[in-house]
C-alpha positions as a LaTeX table, in Angstrom:
\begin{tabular}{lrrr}
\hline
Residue & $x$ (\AA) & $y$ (\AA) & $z$ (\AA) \\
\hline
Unk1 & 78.28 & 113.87 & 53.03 \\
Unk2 & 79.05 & 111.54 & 50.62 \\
Unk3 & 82.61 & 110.81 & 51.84 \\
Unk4 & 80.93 & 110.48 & 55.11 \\
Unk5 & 78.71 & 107.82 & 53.86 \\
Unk6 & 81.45 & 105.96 & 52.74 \\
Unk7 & 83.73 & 105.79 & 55.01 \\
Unk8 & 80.98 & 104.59 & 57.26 \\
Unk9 & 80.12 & 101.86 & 54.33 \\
Unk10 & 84.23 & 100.65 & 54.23 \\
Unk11 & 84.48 & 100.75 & 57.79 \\
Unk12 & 81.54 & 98.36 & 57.96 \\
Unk13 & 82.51 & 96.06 & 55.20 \\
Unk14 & 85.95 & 95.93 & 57.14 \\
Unk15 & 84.94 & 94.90 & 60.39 \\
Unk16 & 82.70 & 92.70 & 58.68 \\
Unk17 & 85.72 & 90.95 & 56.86 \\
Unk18 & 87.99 & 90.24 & 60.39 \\
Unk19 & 84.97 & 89.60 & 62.93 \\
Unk20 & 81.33 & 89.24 & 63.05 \\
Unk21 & 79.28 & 89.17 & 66.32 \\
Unk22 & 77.74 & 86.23 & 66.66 \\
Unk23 & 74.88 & 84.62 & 69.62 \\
Unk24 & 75.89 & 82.35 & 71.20 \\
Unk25 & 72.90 & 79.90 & 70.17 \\
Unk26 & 75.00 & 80.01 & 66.82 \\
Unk27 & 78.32 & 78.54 & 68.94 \\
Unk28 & 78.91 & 74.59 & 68.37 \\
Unk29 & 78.79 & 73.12 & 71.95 \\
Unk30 & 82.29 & 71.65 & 71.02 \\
Unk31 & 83.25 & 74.99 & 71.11 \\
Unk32 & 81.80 & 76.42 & 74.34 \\
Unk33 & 82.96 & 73.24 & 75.79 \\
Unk34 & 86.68 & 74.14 & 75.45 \\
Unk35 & 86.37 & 77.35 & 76.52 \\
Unk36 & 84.64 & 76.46 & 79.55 \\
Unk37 & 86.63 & 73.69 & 80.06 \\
Unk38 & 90.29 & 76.31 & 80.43 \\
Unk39 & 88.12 & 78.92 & 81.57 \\
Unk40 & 85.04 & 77.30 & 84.17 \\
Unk41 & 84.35 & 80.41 & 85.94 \\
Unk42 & 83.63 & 82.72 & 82.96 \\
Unk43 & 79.86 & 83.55 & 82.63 \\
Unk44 & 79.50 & 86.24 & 80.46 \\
Unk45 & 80.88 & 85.76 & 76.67 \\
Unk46 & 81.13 & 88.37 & 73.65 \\
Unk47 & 81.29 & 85.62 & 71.16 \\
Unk48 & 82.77 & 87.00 & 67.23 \\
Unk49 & 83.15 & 84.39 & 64.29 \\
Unk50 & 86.68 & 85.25 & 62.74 \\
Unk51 & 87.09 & 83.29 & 59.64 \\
Unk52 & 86.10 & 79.72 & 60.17 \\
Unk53 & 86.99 & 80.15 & 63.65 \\
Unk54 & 85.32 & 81.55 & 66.71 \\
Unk55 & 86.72 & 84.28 & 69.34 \\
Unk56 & 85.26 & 84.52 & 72.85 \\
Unk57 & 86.26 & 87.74 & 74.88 \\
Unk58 & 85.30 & 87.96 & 78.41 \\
Unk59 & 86.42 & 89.32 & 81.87 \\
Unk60 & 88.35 & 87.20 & 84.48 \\
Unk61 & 90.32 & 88.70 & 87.56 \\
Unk62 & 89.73 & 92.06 & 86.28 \\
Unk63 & 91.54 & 91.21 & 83.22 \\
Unk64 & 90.34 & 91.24 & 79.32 \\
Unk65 & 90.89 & 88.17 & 77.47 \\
Unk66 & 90.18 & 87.06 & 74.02 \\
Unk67 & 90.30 & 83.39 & 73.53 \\
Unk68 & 90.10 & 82.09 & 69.43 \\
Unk69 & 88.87 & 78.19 & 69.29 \\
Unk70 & 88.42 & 76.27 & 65.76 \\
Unk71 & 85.46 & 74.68 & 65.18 \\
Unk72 & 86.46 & 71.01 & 66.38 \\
Unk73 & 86.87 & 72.61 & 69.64 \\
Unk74 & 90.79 & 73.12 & 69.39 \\
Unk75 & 91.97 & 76.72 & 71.36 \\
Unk76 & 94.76 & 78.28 & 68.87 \\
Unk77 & 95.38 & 81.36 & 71.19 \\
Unk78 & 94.98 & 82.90 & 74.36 \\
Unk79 & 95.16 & 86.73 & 74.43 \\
Unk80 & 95.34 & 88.84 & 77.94 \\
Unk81 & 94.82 & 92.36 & 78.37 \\
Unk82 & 98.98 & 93.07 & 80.24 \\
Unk83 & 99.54 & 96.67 & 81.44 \\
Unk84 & 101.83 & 98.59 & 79.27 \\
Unk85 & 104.66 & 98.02 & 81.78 \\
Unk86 & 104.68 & 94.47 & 81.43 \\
Unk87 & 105.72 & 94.47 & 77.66 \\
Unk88 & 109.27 & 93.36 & 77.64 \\
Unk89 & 111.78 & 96.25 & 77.98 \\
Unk90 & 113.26 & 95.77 & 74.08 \\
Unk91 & 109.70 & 96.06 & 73.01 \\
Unk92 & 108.91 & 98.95 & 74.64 \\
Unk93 & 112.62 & 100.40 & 73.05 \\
Unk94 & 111.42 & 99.56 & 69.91 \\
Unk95 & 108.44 & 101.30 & 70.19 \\
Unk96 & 109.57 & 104.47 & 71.66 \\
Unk97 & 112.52 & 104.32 & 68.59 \\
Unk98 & 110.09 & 103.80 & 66.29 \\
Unk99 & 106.78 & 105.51 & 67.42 \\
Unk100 & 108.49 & 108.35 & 69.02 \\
Unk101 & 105.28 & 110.65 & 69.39 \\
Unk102 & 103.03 & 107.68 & 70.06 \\
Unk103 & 101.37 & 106.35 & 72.96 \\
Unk104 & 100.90 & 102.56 & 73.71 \\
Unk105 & 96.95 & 102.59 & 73.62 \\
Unk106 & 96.55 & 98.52 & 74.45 \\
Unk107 & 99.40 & 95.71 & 75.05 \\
Unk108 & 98.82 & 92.09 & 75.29 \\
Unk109 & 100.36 & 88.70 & 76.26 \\
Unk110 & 99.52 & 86.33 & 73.51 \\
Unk111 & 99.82 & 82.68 & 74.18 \\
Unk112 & 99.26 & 79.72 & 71.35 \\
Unk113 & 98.38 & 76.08 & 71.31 \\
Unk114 & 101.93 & 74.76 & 71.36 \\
Unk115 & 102.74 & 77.05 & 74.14 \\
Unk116 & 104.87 & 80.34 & 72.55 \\
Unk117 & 104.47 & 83.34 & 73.82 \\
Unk118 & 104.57 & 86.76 & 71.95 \\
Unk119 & 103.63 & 90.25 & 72.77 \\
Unk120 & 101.41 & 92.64 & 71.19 \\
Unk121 & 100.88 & 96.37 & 71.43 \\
Unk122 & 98.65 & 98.30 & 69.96 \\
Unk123 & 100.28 & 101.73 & 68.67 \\
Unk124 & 98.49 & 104.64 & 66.66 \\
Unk125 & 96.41 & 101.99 & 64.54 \\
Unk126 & 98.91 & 99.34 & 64.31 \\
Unk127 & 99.49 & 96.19 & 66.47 \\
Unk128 & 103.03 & 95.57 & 66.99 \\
Unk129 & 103.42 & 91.74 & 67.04 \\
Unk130 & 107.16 & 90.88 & 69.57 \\
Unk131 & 108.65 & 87.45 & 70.47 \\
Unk132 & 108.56 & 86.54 & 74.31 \\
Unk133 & 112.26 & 88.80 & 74.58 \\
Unk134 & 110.62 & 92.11 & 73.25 \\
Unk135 & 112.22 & 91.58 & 69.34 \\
Unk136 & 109.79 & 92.85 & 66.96 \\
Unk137 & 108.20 & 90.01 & 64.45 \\
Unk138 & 105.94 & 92.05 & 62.49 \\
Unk139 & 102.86 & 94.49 & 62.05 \\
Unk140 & 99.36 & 92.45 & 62.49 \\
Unk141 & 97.22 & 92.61 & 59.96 \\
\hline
\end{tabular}
């Protein structure tokens, strides 16, 4: 029981750590500007603060997206929810080479502010980070 118990407290001091839920009363306006600004359609927001910065996750054309915005307003990423088939074929390789009795639970297209493009799959409990030709970068912490 005690084991249990703490598990339960380091799982909840590590979430706490990478993302807190917040409402979105506690969202600058800057903030929910840009997003609505890229995204004017969007009406319903899961808003997280992750570091300094805040993440909004919503649903558009049947597609999960996580969107991470600074506080001036600035987006630094755009992350959509890709089927597994659409990872680029050398990062599938690499994960069938190197996760050979693994399953690809989640992939993503991951775009930033100056425009580059990497991949992201989530394997086991890791998320495999790729450059836009499928090369593997690194593990994401």
């Amino acid at each position: 029981m005690k084991k249990l118990a703490f598990l339960l407290a380091a799982t909840a001091s590590i979430s706490f750590t990478y993302a807190q839920k917040v409402s979105e009363k506690e969202v600058p306006a800057v903030v929910k500007s840009a997003l609505q600004k890229e995204f004017p359609t969007i009406k319903t927001i899961r808003w997280e603060k992750e570091k300094d910065n805040f993440e909004a996750g919503f649903i558009q054309d049947h597609k999960d997206y996580s969107v991470l915005i600074n506080p001036s307003g600035n987006i630094l990423e755009t992350e959509k929810a890709i089927p597994v088939n659409m990872l680029p074929e050398k990062a599938r390789a690499y994960i069938h080479q190197n996760y050979p009795s693994k399953k690809i639970a989640e992939s993503a297209k991951i775009t930033d502010a100056k425009g580059n493009l990497t991949y992201e799959a989530e394997v086991g409990k890791k998320d495999l980070i790729f450059d836009s030709k499928g090369h593997f970068i690194k593990v994401a912490q």
